[in-house]
Coordinates of C-alpha atoms and ligand atoms in Angstrom, one line a residue:
Chain X
M531 CA 19.4 3.4 -83.4
T532 CA 21.1 0.2 -82.4
K533 CA 24.8 -0.4 -82.8
L534 CA 24.1 -3.0 -85.4
L535 CA 22.2 -0.4 -87.5
E536 CA 24.9 2.2 -87.0
W537 CA 27.4 -0.3 -88.4
V538 CA 25.2 -1.3 -91.3
F539 CA 24.7 2.4 -92.3
G540 CA 28.4 3.1 -91.9
V541 CA 29.4 0.2 -94.1
L542 CA 26.8 1.0 -96.7
L543 CA 27.9 4.7 -96.8
L544 CA 31.6 3.8 -97.3
G545 CA 30.7 1.1 -99.7
A546 CA 28.6 3.4 -101.8
A547 CA 31.4 6.1 -101.9
W548 CA 33.9 3.4 -102.9
A549 CA 31.6 2.1 -105.7
F550 CA 31.0 5.6 -107.0
V551 CA 34.6 6.3 -107.4
T552 CA 35.8 2.9 -108.5
F553 CA 33.2 2.3 -111.1
D554 CA 32.5 5.9 -111.9
I555 CA 28.8 5.3 -111.6
L556 CA 27.8 8.9 -112.2
N557 CA 30.0 9.0 -115.3
M558 CA 31.9 12.0 -114.0
N559 CA 35.0 11.1 -116.0
L560 CA 37.1 10.8 -112.8
P561 CA 40.8 10.5 -113.5
R562 CA 42.2 7.0 -113.9
T563 CA 44.4 7.4 -110.9
Y564 CA 41.4 8.1 -108.6
R565 CA 39.9 4.8 -109.6
E566 CA 43.2 2.9 -109.3
V567 CA 43.7 4.2 -105.7
A568 CA 40.1 3.6 -104.7
W569 CA 39.8 0.1 -106.0
P570 CA 42.0 -1.7 -103.4
M571 CA 41.0 0.7 -100.6
P572 CA 38.7 -1.8 -98.7
L573 CA 41.5 -4.3 -98.4
Y574 CA 43.9 -1.7 -97.2
L575 CA 41.5 -0.5 -94.6
L576 CA 40.9 -4.0 -93.4
V577 CA 44.6 -4.8 -93.2
T578 CA 45.3 -1.5 -91.4
F579 CA 42.5 -2.1 -88.9
G580 CA 43.7 -5.7 -88.3
C581 CA 47.3 -4.5 -87.6
Y582 CA 46.0 -1.8 -85.4
S583 CA 43.9 -4.3 -83.4
L584 CA 46.7 -6.7 -83.0
A585 CA 49.2 -4.0 -82.0
T586 CA 46.7 -2.5 -79.5
V587 CA 45.7 -5.8 -77.9
G588 CA 49.3 -6.9 -77.8
Y589 CA 50.4 -3.7 -76.1
R590 CA 47.7 -3.9 -73.6
V591 CA 48.4 -7.5 -72.7
A592 CA 52.1 -6.6 -72.3
T593 CA 51.3 -3.6 -70.1
F594 CA 48.5 -5.3 -68.1
N595 CA 49.5 -4.4 -64.5
D596 CA 50.4 -7.3 -62.1
C597 CA 49.2 -6.2 -58.7
D598 CA 51.7 -8.1 -56.6
D599 CA 51.6 -5.6 -53.8
A600 CA 47.8 -5.7 -53.7
A601 CA 48.0 -9.5 -53.2
K602 CA 50.6 -9.2 -50.5
E603 CA 48.6 -6.5 -48.7
L604 CA 45.5 -8.6 -48.9
Q605 CA 47.3 -11.6 -47.4
A606 CA 48.5 -9.5 -44.5
Q607 CA 45.1 -8.1 -43.9
I608 CA 43.5 -11.5 -43.9
K609 CA 45.7 -12.5 -41.1
E610 CA 44.9 -9.3 -39.2
A611 CA 41.2 -9.7 -39.8
K612 CA 41.2 -13.3 -38.5
E613 CA 43.0 -12.4 -35.3
D614 CA 40.7 -9.4 -34.7
L615 CA 37.6 -11.4 -35.4
R616 CA 38.6 -14.1 -33.1
K617 CA 39.1 -11.6 -30.4
K618 CA 35.6 -10.3 -31.0
G619 CA 34.3 -13.8 -30.4
F620 CA 33.9 -14.9 -34.0
K621 CA 34.1 -18.7 -34.6
F622 CA 35.5 -19.7 -38.0
Chain P
M353 CA 37.3 16.3 -30.8
A354 CA 39.0 17.7 -33.8
S355 CA 39.1 14.3 -35.5
R356 CA 35.5 13.8 -34.7
T357 CA 34.4 17.0 -36.4
S358 CA 36.5 16.2 -39.5
T359 CA 34.8 12.7 -39.6
R360 CA 31.4 14.4 -39.2
S361 CA 31.9 16.9 -42.0
R362 CA 32.7 14.2 -44.4
R363 CA 29.5 12.4 -43.8
D364 CA 27.1 15.0 -45.2
G365 CA 24.2 12.8 -44.5
E366 CA 24.6 10.4 -47.5
K367 CA 24.3 6.7 -46.8
Y368 CA 25.9 4.0 -48.7
S369 CA 24.4 0.5 -49.0
V370 CA 26.7 -2.3 -50.0
L371 CA 25.0 -5.3 -51.6
L372 CA 27.0 -8.5 -51.0
P373 CA 25.5 -11.5 -52.9
T374 CA 27.0 -14.7 -51.5
Y375 CA 27.0 -18.3 -52.5
N376 CA 29.4 -20.6 -50.6
E377 CA 31.5 -17.8 -49.3
R378 CA 32.0 -18.8 -45.7
E379 CA 35.7 -18.2 -45.7
N380 CA 35.5 -14.9 -47.5
L381 CA 32.5 -13.3 -45.9
P382 CA 34.0 -12.5 -42.5
L383 CA 37.1 -11.1 -44.2
I384 CA 35.3 -8.9 -46.6
V385 CA 32.9 -7.6 -43.9
W386 CA 35.9 -6.9 -41.6
L387 CA 37.5 -4.9 -44.4
L388 CA 34.3 -3.0 -45.2
V389 CA 33.9 -2.0 -41.6
K390 CA 37.5 -1.0 -41.5
Y391 CA 37.4 1.3 -44.5
F392 CA 34.0 2.8 -43.9
G393 CA 35.0 3.4 -40.3
E394 CA 38.2 5.1 -41.2
S395 CA 36.6 7.3 -43.9
G396 CA 33.6 8.1 -41.8
Y397 CA 30.8 7.6 -44.3
D398 CA 27.5 6.2 -43.2
Y399 CA 26.9 2.7 -44.5
E400 CA 25.0 -0.6 -44.3
I401 CA 26.0 -4.0 -45.6
I402 CA 23.3 -6.2 -47.1
I403 CA 24.1 -9.8 -47.4
I404 CA 22.0 -11.8 -49.8
D405 CA 22.8 -15.4 -49.3
D406 CA 21.2 -18.0 -51.6
G407 CA 20.9 -20.9 -49.3
S408 CA 24.6 -21.8 -49.5
P409 CA 25.2 -25.4 -48.4
D410 CA 28.5 -24.4 -46.8
G411 CA 26.7 -22.5 -44.0
T412 CA 27.5 -18.9 -45.2
L413 CA 24.3 -17.7 -43.5
E414 CA 25.5 -18.9 -40.1
I415 CA 28.7 -16.9 -40.6
A416 CA 26.6 -13.9 -41.6
E417 CA 24.6 -14.2 -38.4
Q418 CA 27.7 -14.3 -36.3
L419 CA 28.9 -11.1 -38.0
Q420 CA 25.6 -9.4 -37.4
K421 CA 26.0 -10.1 -33.7
I422 CA 29.5 -8.6 -33.7
Y423 CA 28.8 -5.5 -35.8
G424 CA 25.2 -4.9 -35.1
K425 CA 21.8 -5.1 -36.9
D426 CA 22.0 -1.6 -38.2
K427 CA 25.3 -2.3 -40.0
I428 CA 24.8 -5.9 -41.2
L429 CA 21.4 -6.7 -42.8
L430 CA 20.6 -10.3 -43.7
R431 CA 18.3 -10.8 -46.6
P432 CA 18.7 -14.5 -47.5
R433 CA 16.8 -16.5 -50.0
A434 CA 16.0 -20.2 -49.9
K435 CA 17.8 -21.3 -53.0
K436 CA 20.3 -20.2 -55.7
L437 CA 18.3 -17.9 -57.9
G438 CA 21.2 -16.1 -59.6
L439 CA 23.1 -12.8 -59.2
G440 CA 20.7 -10.4 -61.1
T441 CA 17.7 -11.2 -58.9
A442 CA 20.0 -11.1 -55.9
Y443 CA 20.7 -7.5 -56.6
I444 CA 17.0 -6.7 -57.1
H445 CA 16.2 -8.5 -53.9
G446 CA 18.9 -6.7 -51.9
M447 CA 18.0 -3.3 -53.3
K448 CA 14.5 -3.5 -52.1
H449 CA 15.8 -3.5 -48.6
A450 CA 18.5 -0.9 -49.0
T451 CA 18.0 2.4 -47.2
G452 CA 21.0 4.3 -48.7
S453 CA 20.8 6.9 -51.4
F454 CA 23.9 5.3 -53.0
I455 CA 24.5 1.6 -53.6
F456 CA 27.7 -0.3 -54.0
I457 CA 27.7 -3.6 -55.8
M458 CA 30.7 -5.8 -55.3
D459 CA 31.7 -9.5 -55.1
A460 CA 32.2 -11.1 -51.7
D461 CA 35.1 -13.2 -52.8
L462 CA 37.8 -10.6 -51.9
S463 CA 38.7 -9.9 -55.5
H464 CA 37.1 -6.5 -55.0
H465 CA 39.0 -4.7 -52.2
P466 CA 37.1 -2.3 -49.9
K467 CA 40.1 0.0 -49.8
F468 CA 38.8 1.5 -53.0
I469 CA 35.5 2.5 -51.6
P470 CA 36.5 6.0 -50.5
E471 CA 38.0 6.6 -53.9
F472 CA 34.6 5.6 -55.5
I473 CA 32.8 8.0 -53.3
E474 CA 35.2 10.9 -53.9
K475 CA 35.0 10.2 -57.7
Q476 CA 31.2 10.2 -57.6
K477 CA 31.2 13.6 -55.7
E478 CA 33.8 15.1 -58.1
G479 CA 31.5 14.9 -61.1
N480 CA 28.2 14.0 -59.5
Y481 CA 28.3 10.9 -61.6
D482 CA 25.3 8.6 -61.9
L483 CA 27.5 5.6 -61.6
V484 CA 31.2 5.0 -60.9
S485 CA 32.7 1.8 -62.3
G486 CA 35.9 0.2 -61.1
T487 CA 38.3 -0.6 -63.9
R488 CA 41.1 -3.1 -64.2
Y489 CA 42.2 -1.6 -67.5
Q490 CA 43.3 1.9 -66.7
G491 CA 45.7 3.8 -64.6
D492 CA 47.0 1.8 -61.7
G493 CA 44.3 -0.8 -62.2
G494 CA 45.3 -4.3 -62.8
V495 CA 45.0 -8.0 -61.9
Y496 CA 46.8 -10.5 -59.8
G497 CA 47.1 -14.3 -60.5
W498 CA 46.3 -14.1 -64.2
D499 CA 48.4 -16.0 -66.7
L500 CA 49.2 -14.7 -70.2
R501 CA 46.3 -16.6 -71.8
R502 CA 43.8 -15.1 -69.4
K503 CA 45.1 -11.6 -69.9
L504 CA 45.0 -12.1 -73.7
I505 CA 41.4 -13.3 -73.6
S506 CA 40.4 -10.5 -71.3
R507 CA 42.1 -7.8 -73.3
G508 CA 40.9 -9.2 -76.6
A509 CA 37.3 -9.5 -75.5
N510 CA 37.4 -6.0 -74.1
F511 CA 38.8 -4.6 -77.4
V512 CA 36.1 -6.3 -79.5
T513 CA 33.5 -5.0 -77.1
Q514 CA 34.9 -1.5 -77.2
V515 CA 34.9 -1.5 -81.0
L516 CA 31.4 -2.9 -81.4
L517 CA 29.5 -1.2 -78.5
R518 CA 31.5 2.0 -77.8
P519 CA 30.2 1.9 -74.2
G520 CA 32.1 4.9 -72.8
A521 CA 33.6 2.8 -70.0
S522 CA 36.8 0.8 -70.0
D523 CA 35.8 -2.2 -67.9
L524 CA 32.5 -3.8 -68.9
T525 CA 32.6 -7.1 -67.2
G526 CA 33.9 -5.9 -63.8
S527 CA 31.2 -5.7 -61.1
F528 CA 32.7 -3.3 -58.6
R529 CA 30.5 -0.3 -59.0
L530 CA 28.8 2.5 -57.2
Y531 CA 25.3 3.6 -58.3
K532 CA 22.9 6.3 -57.4
R533 CA 20.0 4.4 -56.1
K534 CA 17.5 5.7 -58.7
V535 CA 19.9 4.9 -61.4
L536 CA 20.4 1.3 -60.3
E537 CA 16.7 0.8 -60.0
A538 CA 16.1 2.1 -63.5
L539 CA 19.0 0.0 -65.0
I540 CA 18.2 -3.2 -63.2
E541 CA 14.6 -3.0 -64.5
R542 CA 15.8 -3.0 -68.1
C543 CA 18.5 -5.6 -67.9
V544 CA 17.7 -9.1 -68.9
S545 CA 21.0 -10.9 -69.3
K546 CA 22.3 -13.5 -66.9
G547 CA 25.8 -14.2 -65.6
Y548 CA 28.4 -11.6 -66.1
V549 CA 26.9 -10.4 -69.4
F550 CA 24.6 -8.8 -66.9
Q551 CA 27.4 -6.4 -65.8
M552 CA 28.1 -5.6 -69.4
E553 CA 24.4 -4.9 -70.1
M554 CA 24.2 -2.6 -67.1
I555 CA 26.9 -0.3 -68.4
V556 CA 25.7 -0.4 -72.0
R557 CA 22.2 0.5 -71.0
A558 CA 23.6 3.3 -68.8
R559 CA 25.2 4.8 -71.8
Q560 CA 22.0 4.4 -73.8
L561 CA 20.1 6.2 -71.1
N562 CA 22.7 9.0 -71.0
Y563 CA 23.8 8.4 -67.5
S564 CA 27.2 9.8 -66.6
I565 CA 29.9 7.3 -65.8
G566 CA 33.1 7.9 -63.7
E567 CA 35.9 5.4 -63.4
V568 CA 38.3 4.3 -60.6
P569 CA 41.3 2.1 -61.3
I570 CA 41.1 -1.0 -59.1
S571 CA 43.4 -4.0 -58.5
F572 CA 41.6 -7.3 -59.0
V573 CA 43.1 -10.1 -57.0
D574 CA 41.8 -13.5 -57.9
R575 CA 39.8 -15.2 -55.2
V576 CA 41.9 -17.0 -52.6
Y577 CA 39.2 -19.1 -51.0
G578 CA 36.4 -21.1 -52.6
E579 CA 35.7 -21.3 -56.3
S580 CA 34.1 -19.2 -59.0
K581 CA 30.5 -19.9 -59.7
L582 CA 30.3 -18.6 -63.2
G583 CA 33.1 -20.2 -65.3
G584 CA 31.7 -22.9 -67.5
N585 CA 31.4 -21.8 -71.1
E586 CA 32.4 -18.2 -70.4
I587 CA 33.6 -17.3 -73.9
V588 CA 30.5 -18.7 -75.6
S589 CA 28.1 -16.9 -73.3
F590 CA 30.2 -13.8 -73.5
L591 CA 30.0 -13.8 -77.3
K592 CA 26.3 -14.5 -77.3
G593 CA 25.7 -11.6 -74.8
L594 CA 27.9 -9.3 -76.9
L595 CA 26.0 -10.0 -80.1
T596 CA 22.7 -9.6 -78.3
L597 CA 23.7 -6.2 -77.0
F598 CA 25.1 -5.3 -80.4
A599 CA 21.8 -6.0 -82.1
T600 CA 19.5 -4.5 -79.4
T601 CA 21.1 -1.5 -77.9
Ligands
GDP1486 N1 23.2 -14.7 -53.8 C1 23.9 -15.2 -54.8 N2 25.2 -14.9 -55.0 C2 25.9 -15.4 -56.0 C3 25.3 -16.3 -56.9 N3 26.3 -16.7 -57.8 C4 27.4 -16.0 -57.5 N4 27.2 -15.3 -56.3 C5 28.2 -14.4 -55.7 O1 28.5 -13.4 -56.6 C6 29.9 -13.0 -56.5 C7 30.6 -13.2 -57.8 O2 30.7 -14.6 -58.1 P1 32.0 -15.4 -58.5 O3 31.7 -16.8 -58.5 O4 33.2 -14.9 -57.8 O5 32.1 -14.9 -60.0 P2 33.4 -14.6 -60.8 O6 34.2 -13.6 -60.0 O7 33.0 -14.0 -62.1 O8 34.1 -15.8 -61.0 C8 30.4 -13.8 -55.3 O9 30.3 -13.0 -54.1 C9 29.5 -15.0 -55.2 O10 29.4 -15.5 -53.9 C10 23.9 -16.7 -56.8 O11 23.3 -17.4 -57.5 N5 23.3 -16.1 -55.7
MG1487 MG1 35.0 -13.7 -58.3

């Protein structure tokens, strides 16, 4: 199953569950409070996911390592490499 | 003598082939080769470096020939092609000539540092992984020379990809990886994308085929010499690639 299909199934499943409760499709006489809680659920989920995404990406950007030492090490090694290669007869 | 035996015992007969695709890398090539020789030499693993140059107008091939004279034909193999045919086919071309049972794929522009090679190999042995991927996004991994905007795009794109594809690896667009030879052959055959969506497709297909993936944190230092060949409309081609993979894998 492709990722796209997985998503479609997932959304359909959740959507169906939501519709059953909110509109009491099976006439199960669900308590009013159930319906009132279920009705705005999709929006809550979306907003929560949006916040989670922003927070996660923000945190990861802020903690993205800057490898200053790696850059310095590389610069030093470039010098060393050039000298050594010249000694071995390499012409740049 | 003692040091020799310890070097020996680490070798265990495996050979590692490094595929280095180059296009206009005359400044970088001698340096990356020097570093590869240094770290492979120190760690004692058997290796070969396969340089696939696509007719670079800056004379990269001539540089490669000089390096071959210095380090020997058994260590440096030249498998040039007449014109620029792209990265994906460069790997296929190089792989045909590789004699190692493991294959490293890395860029020749010094953004992938050979000092991580022993770590890749140890990681691979640790879990007998089918492939080991370098990651900028975990542990001590990171980048150098990136401004906030670029970090944001990178992290954002990575997050969206993780959510949509759940690939089981943290760095999808990085291209510093170690593959079992058979695994690379199987993957490359199935991958159709171009550019660096190709790297993403490789890892996504790996998950699809149930290959095991190990990860090693790496530092990615932006190229010092020369310029990037991809670039252009990176974001658009990334999104296209992402959606294609989303719908087909
Ligand atoms: N043989 C070959 N190598 C290429 C081609 N395009 C890029 N490369 C090499 O692939 C590596 C990665 O390319 P680069 O321009 O650094 O991509 P970036 O790091 O994503 O910006 C470098 O070693 C390039 O020299 C190509 O068409 N043919
Ligand atoms: Mg590069």
